[in-house]
Amino acid sequence: MENQSMEKQSELYRGKAKTVYTTADPNFLILEFRDDTSAFDGERIEQLSRKGMVNNRFNHFIMSKLAAAGIPTQMERLLSDTECLVKKLDMIPVECVVRNRAAGSLVRRLGVEEGLELNPPTFELFLKNDALHDPMVNETHAIAFGWATAEQLAEMKRLTFAVNAVLKSLFDEAGMLLVDYKLEFGVFEGTIVLGDEFSPDGCRLWDKETLTKLDKDRFRQGLGGVVEAYEEVAKRLGVELPA
Ligand code: TMP
C-alpha cells in the first residue's frame, strides 16, 4: 500500500467510543479509539484518560492472536497509540454474544444467579440499535429483515465459538475468566470477517480466584478503577503499553 493511504482523510462515522476515517485506499479505514466510555446505550458517557490507548493496543493484541489461530479479522496494523488500520467491511448490524457464565442481561432476563456456569456456552444475537436498546433477535429475524443471510449467520456463529476456544484459554492462562463477549462481523470481498473491536469495553472478564470484575461493568456499576482494571488485564496478557 502507498504511504499516503495510511493518512486519515475524512470522518466516515463517529461511534460511541471509536471514530472511523477513510484513507486514500477505498479498501482500508482507520479506527481511532477515543477515551469516551458509554453505558446504557449511550445514556451515560464519560472520558476516561488512557482508555483509548489501552483499548487500541489491547484490540490489536487480541486480533493478532485470533488471526494467528485462523480467524479472519479486519486488522491490518497498529498506526499509533490510539489508531489502527483495518480493512473496510460492510458491517452486519447484528451483534453476536457468547456467554460462558451468566451475567448482565441474561441475569436480568432469566433471574439466574450471576456467575452460573453455562454448559454449553450460549449464543445470542442482538440488533445494533441504540434507540431500540439493542433488542435481542433470532436468526429468522435477521434473515427476514435482510440483516444477514442464513449462510452468513452460520459462519458468524462458527467464528464466534472459534473465538471462544482461543480466548478462553488465553485469559485462563493469565488468571482470568472470560465470562461473555460481543463480536461484530462484516463482509469483505464476499467473506465474513471479524470487525469492530475486542476489548474490556465489550466483554466481561473476572479474576479467576477473587472473581473481581476487570471490565466495563466497573463503569456500568460505578465501581471505579476502570482503566486501572483494563491495564491490569493488558499487563497479565503481556500487552505492551507505553508508560
Ligand atoms: P449483556 O449481558 O448486556 O447482554 O452483554 C453481553 C456481553 O456483550 C457483555 O460482555 C457486553 C457485551 N455487549 C456490548 O459490548 N455491547 C452491546 O451492545 C451488547 C448488547 C453487549
PDB file of C-alpha atoms and ligand atoms in Angstrom:
ATOM      1  CA  MET A   1       0.000   0.000   0.000  1.00  0.00           C
ATOM      2  CA  GLU A   2       1.132   3.550  -0.720  1.00  0.00           C
ATOM      3  CA  ASN A   3       2.250   5.617   2.244  1.00  0.00           C
ATOM      4  CA  GLN A   4      -0.479   8.178   1.665  1.00  0.00           C
ATOM      5  CA  SER A   5      -3.197   5.527   2.195  1.00  0.00           C
ATOM      6  CA  MET A   6      -2.286   5.453   5.888  1.00  0.00           C
ATOM      7  CA  GLU A   7      -3.271   9.072   6.421  1.00  0.00           C
ATOM      8  CA  LYS A   8      -6.724   9.877   7.734  1.00  0.00           C
ATOM      9  CA  GLN A   9      -8.869  11.555   5.092  1.00  0.00           C
ATOM     10  CA  SER A  10     -12.395  12.323   6.220  1.00  0.00           C
ATOM     11  CA  GLU A  11     -14.518  11.208   9.139  1.00  0.00           C
ATOM     12  CA  LEU A  12     -16.795   8.418   7.924  1.00  0.00           C
ATOM     13  CA  TYR A  13     -18.566   7.548  11.151  1.00  0.00           C
ATOM     14  CA  ARG A  14     -18.389   8.579  14.801  1.00  0.00           C
ATOM     15  CA  GLY A  15     -19.431   5.822  17.193  1.00  0.00           C
ATOM     16  CA  LYS A  16     -19.705   5.980  20.973  1.00  0.00           C
ATOM     17  CA  ALA A  17     -16.071   5.028  21.603  1.00  0.00           C
ATOM     18  CA  LYS A  18     -14.364   4.993  18.197  1.00  0.00           C
ATOM     19  CA  THR A  19     -14.200   7.228  15.141  1.00  0.00           C
ATOM     20  CA  VAL A  20     -13.802   5.716  11.678  1.00  0.00           C
ATOM     21  CA  TYR A  21     -11.853   7.597   8.986  1.00  0.00           C
ATOM     22  CA  THR A  22     -11.452   6.959   5.297  1.00  0.00           C
ATOM     23  CA  THR A  23      -7.988   6.649   3.738  1.00  0.00           C
ATOM     24  CA  ALA A  24      -6.809   7.177   0.156  1.00  0.00           C
ATOM     25  CA  ASP A  25      -7.368   3.452  -0.391  1.00  0.00           C
ATOM     26  CA  PRO A  26     -11.115   2.655  -0.531  1.00  0.00           C
ATOM     27  CA  ASN A  27     -10.459  -0.815   0.886  1.00  0.00           C
ATOM     28  CA  PHE A  28      -8.923   0.478   4.122  1.00  0.00           C
ATOM     29  CA  LEU A  29     -10.118   2.578   7.053  1.00  0.00           C
ATOM     30  CA  ILE A  30      -8.510   3.999  10.174  1.00  0.00           C
ATOM     31  CA  LEU A  31     -10.128   3.269  13.553  1.00  0.00           C
ATOM     32  CA  GLU A  32      -9.420   5.812  16.253  1.00  0.00           C
ATOM     33  CA  PHE A  33     -10.081   4.662  19.808  1.00  0.00           C
ATOM     34  CA  ARG A  34     -11.261   7.562  21.960  1.00  0.00           C
ATOM     35  CA  ASP A  35     -11.339   7.899  25.743  1.00  0.00           C
ATOM     36  CA  ASP A  36     -15.161   8.106  25.679  1.00  0.00           C
ATOM     37  CA  THR A  37     -16.795   5.341  27.662  1.00  0.00           C
ATOM     38  CA  SER A  38     -20.508   4.771  27.332  1.00  0.00           C
ATOM     39  CA  ALA A  39     -23.103   2.672  29.081  1.00  0.00           C
ATOM     40  CA  PHE A  40     -26.832   2.119  28.830  1.00  0.00           C
ATOM     41  CA  ASP A  41     -26.915   2.651  25.064  1.00  0.00           C
ATOM     42  CA  GLY A  42     -25.053   5.927  25.215  1.00  0.00           C
ATOM     43  CA  GLU A  43     -27.156   7.452  28.026  1.00  0.00           C
ATOM     44  CA  ARG A  44     -24.044   7.792  30.158  1.00  0.00           C
ATOM     45  CA  ILE A  45     -20.753   8.880  28.600  1.00  0.00           C
ATOM     46  CA  GLU A  46     -17.519   9.810  30.373  1.00  0.00           C
ATOM     47  CA  GLN A  47     -13.952  10.379  29.249  1.00  0.00           C
ATOM     48  CA  LEU A  48     -11.540   8.018  30.938  1.00  0.00           C
ATOM     49  CA  SER A  49      -7.930   9.041  30.426  1.00  0.00           C
ATOM     50  CA  ARG A  50      -5.739   6.463  28.600  1.00  0.00           C
ATOM     51  CA  LYS A  51      -8.714   4.207  27.762  1.00  0.00           C
ATOM     52  CA  GLY A  52      -8.439   4.811  24.003  1.00  0.00           C
ATOM     53  CA  MET A  53      -4.776   3.897  24.006  1.00  0.00           C
ATOM     54  CA  VAL A  54      -5.252   0.820  26.183  1.00  0.00           C
ATOM     55  CA  ASN A  55      -8.163  -0.494  24.110  1.00  0.00           C
ATOM     56  CA  ASN A  56      -6.398   0.158  20.793  1.00  0.00           C
ATOM     57  CA  ARG A  57      -3.305  -1.758  21.905  1.00  0.00           C
ATOM     58  CA  PHE A  58      -5.375  -4.462  23.571  1.00  0.00           C
ATOM     59  CA  ASN A  59      -7.585  -4.901  20.498  1.00  0.00           C
ATOM     60  CA  HIS A  60      -4.543  -5.175  18.229  1.00  0.00           C
ATOM     61  CA  PHE A  61      -3.034  -7.832  20.536  1.00  0.00           C
ATOM     62  CA  ILE A  62      -6.248  -9.917  20.634  1.00  0.00           C
ATOM     63  CA  MET A  63      -6.956  -9.598  16.908  1.00  0.00           C
ATOM     64  CA  SER A  64      -3.388 -10.751  16.171  1.00  0.00           C
ATOM     65  CA  LYS A  65      -3.892 -13.834  18.371  1.00  0.00           C
ATOM     66  CA  LEU A  66      -7.186 -14.596  16.615  1.00  0.00           C
ATOM     67  CA  ALA A  67      -5.645 -14.139  13.157  1.00  0.00           C
ATOM     68  CA  ALA A  68      -2.813 -16.495  14.144  1.00  0.00           C
ATOM     69  CA  ALA A  69      -5.490 -19.055  15.065  1.00  0.00           C
ATOM     70  CA  GLY A  70      -7.016 -18.792  11.588  1.00  0.00           C
ATOM     71  CA  ILE A  71      -9.887 -16.384  12.291  1.00  0.00           C
ATOM     72  CA  PRO A  72     -10.237 -13.746   9.558  1.00  0.00           C
ATOM     73  CA  THR A  73     -10.107 -10.254  11.080  1.00  0.00           C
ATOM     74  CA  GLN A  74     -10.176  -6.745   9.654  1.00  0.00           C
ATOM     75  CA  MET A  75      -6.937  -5.792  11.474  1.00  0.00           C
ATOM     76  CA  GLU A  76      -4.034  -4.682   9.293  1.00  0.00           C
ATOM     77  CA  ARG A  77      -1.697  -2.966  11.738  1.00  0.00           C
ATOM     78  CA  LEU A  78      -1.247  -0.506  14.591  1.00  0.00           C
ATOM     79  CA  LEU A  79      -0.674   3.052  13.373  1.00  0.00           C
ATOM     80  CA  SER A  80      -0.291   4.928  16.659  1.00  0.00           C
ATOM     81  CA  ASP A  81      -1.224   4.668  20.327  1.00  0.00           C
ATOM     82  CA  THR A  82      -4.882   5.267  19.522  1.00  0.00           C
ATOM     83  CA  GLU A  83      -5.210   4.257  15.852  1.00  0.00           C
ATOM     84  CA  CYS A  84      -5.098   1.147  13.724  1.00  0.00           C
ATOM     85  CA  LEU A  85      -5.504   0.426  10.030  1.00  0.00           C
ATOM     86  CA  VAL A  86      -8.287  -2.012   9.131  1.00  0.00           C
ATOM     87  CA  LYS A  87      -9.967  -3.477   6.085  1.00  0.00           C
ATOM     88  CA  LYS A  88     -13.208  -1.720   5.173  1.00  0.00           C
ATOM     89  CA  LEU A  89     -16.042  -4.147   5.838  1.00  0.00           C
ATOM     90  CA  ASP A  90     -19.734  -3.904   5.031  1.00  0.00           C
ATOM     91  CA  MET A  91     -20.880  -4.307   8.620  1.00  0.00           C
ATOM     92  CA  ILE A  92     -23.710  -6.643   9.550  1.00  0.00           C
ATOM     93  CA  PRO A  93     -25.912  -4.818  12.113  1.00  0.00           C
ATOM     94  CA  VAL A  94     -26.239  -7.820  14.403  1.00  0.00           C
ATOM     95  CA  GLU A  95     -24.073  -8.427  17.477  1.00  0.00           C
ATOM     96  CA  CYS A  96     -23.038 -11.974  18.401  1.00  0.00           C
ATOM     97  CA  VAL A  97     -22.755 -12.737  22.130  1.00  0.00           C
ATOM     98  CA  VAL A  98     -21.329 -15.902  23.659  1.00  0.00           C
ATOM     99  CA  ARG A  99     -21.657 -16.483  27.388  1.00  0.00           C
ATOM    100  CA  ASN A 100     -19.591 -18.929  29.439  1.00  0.00           C
ATOM    101  CA  ARG A 101     -21.125 -17.689  32.709  1.00  0.00           C
ATOM    102  CA  ALA A 102     -24.357 -15.864  33.463  1.00  0.00           C
ATOM    103  CA  ALA A 103     -24.076 -12.072  33.909  1.00  0.00           C
ATOM    104  CA  GLY A 104     -25.630  -8.823  32.727  1.00  0.00           C
ATOM    105  CA  SER A 105     -28.791  -9.012  30.672  1.00  0.00           C
ATOM    106  CA  LEU A 106     -29.043 -12.805  30.973  1.00  0.00           C
ATOM    107  CA  VAL A 107     -29.266 -12.492  34.761  1.00  0.00           C
ATOM    108  CA  ARG A 108     -31.851  -9.713  34.443  1.00  0.00           C
ATOM    109  CA  ARG A 109     -33.878 -11.615  31.844  1.00  0.00           C
ATOM    110  CA  LEU A 110     -33.935 -15.075  33.406  1.00  0.00           C
ATOM    111  CA  GLY A 111     -33.357 -14.312  37.081  1.00  0.00           C
ATOM    112  CA  VAL A 112     -30.450 -16.768  37.320  1.00  0.00           C
ATOM    113  CA  GLU A 113     -27.505 -16.283  39.633  1.00  0.00           C
ATOM    114  CA  GLU A 114     -24.585 -14.200  38.365  1.00  0.00           C
ATOM    115  CA  GLY A 115     -21.605 -16.450  37.721  1.00  0.00           C
ATOM    116  CA  LEU A 116     -23.631 -19.585  36.960  1.00  0.00           C
ATOM    117  CA  GLU A 117     -21.576 -21.746  34.569  1.00  0.00           C
ATOM    118  CA  LEU A 118     -23.288 -22.254  31.223  1.00  0.00           C
ATOM    119  CA  ASN A 119     -22.688 -25.628  29.659  1.00  0.00           C
ATOM    120  CA  PRO A 120     -22.748 -25.483  26.713  1.00  0.00           C
ATOM    121  CA  PRO A 121     -21.895 -21.780  26.347  1.00  0.00           C
ATOM    122  CA  THR A 122     -24.875 -19.836  24.980  1.00  0.00           C
ATOM    123  CA  PHE A 123     -25.080 -17.875  21.727  1.00  0.00           C
ATOM    124  CA  GLU A 124     -27.327 -14.841  21.295  1.00  0.00           C
ATOM    125  CA  LEU A 125     -27.956 -12.195  18.632  1.00  0.00           C
ATOM    126  CA  PHE A 126     -28.749  -8.532  19.314  1.00  0.00           C
ATOM    127  CA  LEU A 127     -29.787  -5.902  16.811  1.00  0.00           C
ATOM    128  CA  LYS A 128     -27.319  -2.992  16.867  1.00  0.00           C
ATOM    129  CA  ASN A 129     -29.746  -0.143  17.504  1.00  0.00           C
ATOM    130  CA  ASP A 130     -29.303   2.195  20.499  1.00  0.00           C
ATOM    131  CA  ALA A 131     -32.728   3.818  20.037  1.00  0.00           C
ATOM    132  CA  LEU A 132     -34.326   0.383  20.488  1.00  0.00           C
ATOM    133  CA  HIS A 133     -31.807  -0.567  23.233  1.00  0.00           C
ATOM    134  CA  ASP A 134     -30.131  -3.312  21.165  1.00  0.00           C
ATOM    135  CA  PRO A 135     -33.057  -5.785  21.337  1.00  0.00           C
ATOM    136  CA  MET A 136     -32.368  -9.500  21.314  1.00  0.00           C
ATOM    137  CA  VAL A 137     -33.306 -11.074  17.974  1.00  0.00           C
ATOM    138  CA  ASN A 138     -33.059 -14.526  16.459  1.00  0.00           C
ATOM    139  CA  GLU A 139     -31.765 -15.910  13.177  1.00  0.00           C
ATOM    140  CA  THR A 140     -35.143 -15.825  11.444  1.00  0.00           C
ATOM    141  CA  HIS A 141     -35.498 -12.104  12.254  1.00  0.00           C
ATOM    142  CA  ALA A 142     -32.028 -11.446  10.823  1.00  0.00           C
ATOM    143  CA  ILE A 143     -32.892 -13.297   7.609  1.00  0.00           C
ATOM    144  CA  ALA A 144     -36.453 -11.954   7.251  1.00  0.00           C
ATOM    145  CA  PHE A 145     -35.315  -8.340   7.711  1.00  0.00           C
ATOM    146  CA  GLY A 146     -32.344  -8.794   5.408  1.00  0.00           C
ATOM    147  CA  TRP A 147     -29.655  -8.079   8.009  1.00  0.00           C
ATOM    148  CA  ALA A 148     -27.758 -11.269   7.084  1.00  0.00           C
ATOM    149  CA  THR A 149     -28.243 -14.464   5.107  1.00  0.00           C
ATOM    150  CA  ALA A 150     -28.583 -17.893   6.702  1.00  0.00           C
ATOM    151  CA  GLU A 151     -25.112 -18.772   5.408  1.00  0.00           C
ATOM    152  CA  GLN A 152     -23.594 -15.587   6.860  1.00  0.00           C
ATOM    153  CA  LEU A 153     -25.240 -16.236  10.225  1.00  0.00           C
ATOM    154  CA  ALA A 154     -23.923 -19.798  10.291  1.00  0.00           C
ATOM    155  CA  GLU A 155     -20.409 -18.534   9.605  1.00  0.00           C
ATOM    156  CA  MET A 156     -20.731 -15.783  12.246  1.00  0.00           C
ATOM    157  CA  LYS A 157     -21.800 -18.374  14.795  1.00  0.00           C
ATOM    158  CA  ARG A 158     -18.974 -20.739  13.853  1.00  0.00           C
ATOM    159  CA  LEU A 159     -16.390 -17.953  14.132  1.00  0.00           C
ATOM    160  CA  THR A 160     -17.846 -16.618  17.402  1.00  0.00           C
ATOM    161  CA  PHE A 161     -17.405 -20.050  19.018  1.00  0.00           C
ATOM    162  CA  ALA A 162     -13.947 -20.428  17.430  1.00  0.00           C
ATOM    163  CA  VAL A 163     -13.023 -17.147  19.174  1.00  0.00           C
ATOM    164  CA  ASN A 164     -14.230 -18.645  22.475  1.00  0.00           C
ATOM    165  CA  ALA A 165     -11.882 -21.614  22.126  1.00  0.00           C
ATOM    166  CA  VAL A 166      -8.900 -19.305  21.535  1.00  0.00           C
ATOM    167  CA  LEU A 167      -9.670 -16.619  24.107  1.00  0.00           C
ATOM    168  CA  LYS A 168     -10.981 -18.750  26.975  1.00  0.00           C
ATOM    169  CA  SER A 169      -7.608 -20.439  27.298  1.00  0.00           C
ATOM    170  CA  LEU A 170      -5.657 -17.233  26.649  1.00  0.00           C
ATOM    171  CA  PHE A 171      -7.426 -15.486  29.552  1.00  0.00           C
ATOM    172  CA  ASP A 172      -7.360 -18.616  31.720  1.00  0.00           C
ATOM    173  CA  GLU A 173      -3.565 -18.812  31.427  1.00  0.00           C
ATOM    174  CA  ALA A 174      -3.438 -15.170  32.543  1.00  0.00           C
ATOM    175  CA  GLY A 175      -5.612 -15.870  35.616  1.00  0.00           C
ATOM    176  CA  MET A 176      -8.907 -14.591  34.241  1.00  0.00           C
ATOM    177  CA  LEU A 177     -12.354 -15.945  33.406  1.00  0.00           C
ATOM    178  CA  LEU A 178     -13.863 -14.921  30.068  1.00  0.00           C
ATOM    179  CA  VAL A 179     -17.473 -14.574  31.251  1.00  0.00           C
ATOM    180  CA  ASP A 180     -19.011 -13.305  27.991  1.00  0.00           C
ATOM    181  CA  TYR A 181     -18.199 -11.171  24.960  1.00  0.00           C
ATOM    182  CA  LYS A 182     -19.759  -9.437  21.975  1.00  0.00           C
ATOM    183  CA  LEU A 183     -18.448  -9.655  18.415  1.00  0.00           C
ATOM    184  CA  GLU A 184     -19.418  -7.812  15.245  1.00  0.00           C
ATOM    185  CA  PHE A 185     -18.802  -9.070  11.738  1.00  0.00           C
ATOM    186  CA  GLY A 186     -18.776  -7.619   8.266  1.00  0.00           C
ATOM    187  CA  VAL A 187     -18.269  -8.705   4.682  1.00  0.00           C
ATOM    188  CA  PHE A 188     -15.008  -8.158   2.807  1.00  0.00           C
ATOM    189  CA  GLU A 189     -14.850  -9.334  -0.805  1.00  0.00           C
ATOM    190  CA  GLY A 190     -17.705 -11.767  -0.176  1.00  0.00           C
ATOM    191  CA  THR A 191     -16.425 -13.372   3.016  1.00  0.00           C
ATOM    192  CA  ILE A 192     -17.385 -12.920   6.657  1.00  0.00           C
ATOM    193  CA  VAL A 193     -14.631 -11.161   8.606  1.00  0.00           C
ATOM    194  CA  LEU A 194     -14.431 -10.233  12.308  1.00  0.00           C
ATOM    195  CA  GLY A 195     -14.640  -6.459  12.687  1.00  0.00           C
ATOM    196  CA  ASP A 196     -15.114  -3.781  15.349  1.00  0.00           C
ATOM    197  CA  GLU A 197     -13.049  -4.481  18.467  1.00  0.00           C
ATOM    198  CA  PHE A 198     -12.338  -6.939  21.228  1.00  0.00           C
ATOM    199  CA  SER A 199     -11.584  -5.044  24.434  1.00  0.00           C
ATOM    200  CA  PRO A 200     -12.795  -4.907  28.049  1.00  0.00           C
ATOM    201  CA  ASP A 201     -15.474  -2.481  26.775  1.00  0.00           C
ATOM    202  CA  GLY A 202     -17.258  -5.366  25.027  1.00  0.00           C
ATOM    203  CA  CYS A 203     -16.626  -8.413  27.191  1.00  0.00           C
ATOM    204  CA  ARG A 204     -16.702  -9.468  30.819  1.00  0.00           C
ATOM    205  CA  LEU A 205     -13.506 -10.617  32.490  1.00  0.00           C
ATOM    206  CA  TRP A 206     -13.217 -11.709  36.118  1.00  0.00           C
ATOM    207  CA  ASP A 207     -10.174 -12.567  38.163  1.00  0.00           C
ATOM    208  CA  LYS A 208     -10.170 -16.364  38.363  1.00  0.00           C
ATOM    209  CA  GLU A 209      -9.569 -16.516  42.123  1.00  0.00           C
ATOM    210  CA  THR A 210     -11.356 -13.480  43.552  1.00  0.00           C
ATOM    211  CA  LEU A 211     -13.998 -13.011  40.790  1.00  0.00           C
ATOM    212  CA  THR A 212     -13.126  -9.283  40.791  1.00  0.00           C
ATOM    213  CA  LYS A 213     -14.599  -7.571  37.720  1.00  0.00           C
ATOM    214  CA  LEU A 214     -11.928  -6.302  35.324  1.00  0.00           C
ATOM    215  CA  ASP A 215     -14.153  -4.974  32.509  1.00  0.00           C
ATOM    216  CA  LYS A 216     -16.715  -2.277  31.659  1.00  0.00           C
ATOM    217  CA  ASP A 217     -19.032  -3.481  34.421  1.00  0.00           C
ATOM    218  CA  ARG A 218     -16.733  -1.402  36.679  1.00  0.00           C
ATOM    219  CA  PHE A 219     -18.037   1.656  34.769  1.00  0.00           C
ATOM    220  CA  ARG A 220     -21.644   0.462  34.432  1.00  0.00           C
ATOM    221  CA  GLN A 221     -21.833  -0.311  38.165  1.00  0.00           C
ATOM    222  CA  GLY A 222     -19.815   2.719  39.329  1.00  0.00           C
ATOM    223  CA  LEU A 223     -17.110   0.548  40.907  1.00  0.00           C
ATOM    224  CA  GLY A 224     -14.247   2.885  39.892  1.00  0.00           C
ATOM    225  CA  GLY A 225     -10.767   1.891  38.779  1.00  0.00           C
ATOM    226  CA  VAL A 226     -11.995   1.254  35.240  1.00  0.00           C
ATOM    227  CA  VAL A 227      -8.863   1.997  33.213  1.00  0.00           C
ATOM    228  CA  GLU A 228      -6.683   0.593  36.005  1.00  0.00           C
ATOM    229  CA  ALA A 229      -8.536  -2.730  35.590  1.00  0.00           C
ATOM    230  CA  TYR A 230      -8.133  -2.648  31.785  1.00  0.00           C
ATOM    231  CA  GLU A 231      -4.397  -2.002  32.267  1.00  0.00           C
ATOM    232  CA  GLU A 232      -4.204  -4.911  34.698  1.00  0.00           C
ATOM    233  CA  VAL A 233      -5.807  -7.205  32.103  1.00  0.00           C
ATOM    234  CA  ALA A 234      -3.355  -5.964  29.469  1.00  0.00           C
ATOM    235  CA  LYS A 235      -0.380  -6.439  31.809  1.00  0.00           C
ATOM    236  CA  ARG A 236      -1.402 -10.018  32.653  1.00  0.00           C
ATOM    237  CA  LEU A 237      -1.635 -10.872  28.945  1.00  0.00           C
ATOM    238  CA  GLY A 238       1.703  -9.230  28.148  1.00  0.00           C
ATOM    239  CA  VAL A 239       0.246  -6.435  26.009  1.00  0.00           C
ATOM    240  CA  GLU A 240       2.859  -3.673  25.666  1.00  0.00           C
ATOM    241  CA  LEU A 241       1.569  -0.319  26.929  1.00  0.00           C
ATOM    242  CA  PRO A 242       3.518   2.951  26.930  1.00  0.00           C
ATOM    243  CA  ALA A 243       4.206   4.386  30.415  1.00  0.00           C
TER     244      ALA A 243
HETATM  245  P1  TMP B   1     -25.344  -8.144  28.079  1.00  0.00           P
HETATM  246  O1  TMP B   1     -25.176  -9.013  29.295  1.00  0.00           O
HETATM  247  O2  TMP B   1     -25.582  -6.691  28.386  1.00  0.00           O
HETATM  248  O3  TMP B   1     -26.332  -8.706  27.108  1.00  0.00           O
HETATM  249  O4  TMP B   1     -23.931  -8.144  27.310  1.00  0.00           O
HETATM  250  C1  TMP B   1     -23.263  -9.351  26.995  1.00  0.00           C
HETATM  251  C2  TMP B   1     -21.837  -9.026  26.596  1.00  0.00           C
HETATM  252  O5  TMP B   1     -21.823  -8.343  25.364  1.00  0.00           O
HETATM  253  C3  TMP B   1     -21.116  -8.116  27.579  1.00  0.00           C
HETATM  254  O6  TMP B   1     -19.757  -8.510  27.637  1.00  0.00           O
HETATM  255  C4  TMP B   1     -21.229  -6.737  26.962  1.00  0.00           C
HETATM  256  C5  TMP B   1     -21.298  -7.038  25.501  1.00  0.00           C
HETATM  257  N1  TMP B   1     -22.168  -6.110  24.763  1.00  0.00           N
HETATM  258  C6  TMP B   1     -21.622  -4.950  24.228  1.00  0.00           C
HETATM  259  O7  TMP B   1     -20.416  -4.718  24.345  1.00  0.00           O
HETATM  260  N2  TMP B   1     -22.435  -4.094  23.545  1.00  0.00           N
HETATM  261  C7  TMP B   1     -23.737  -4.334  23.353  1.00  0.00           C
HETATM  262  O8  TMP B   1     -24.399  -3.523  22.718  1.00  0.00           O
HETATM  263  C8  TMP B   1     -24.308  -5.559  23.902  1.00  0.00           C
HETATM  264  C9  TMP B   1     -25.758  -5.883  23.724  1.00  0.00           C
HETATM  265  C10 TMP B   1     -23.481  -6.392  24.594  1.00  0.00           C
END
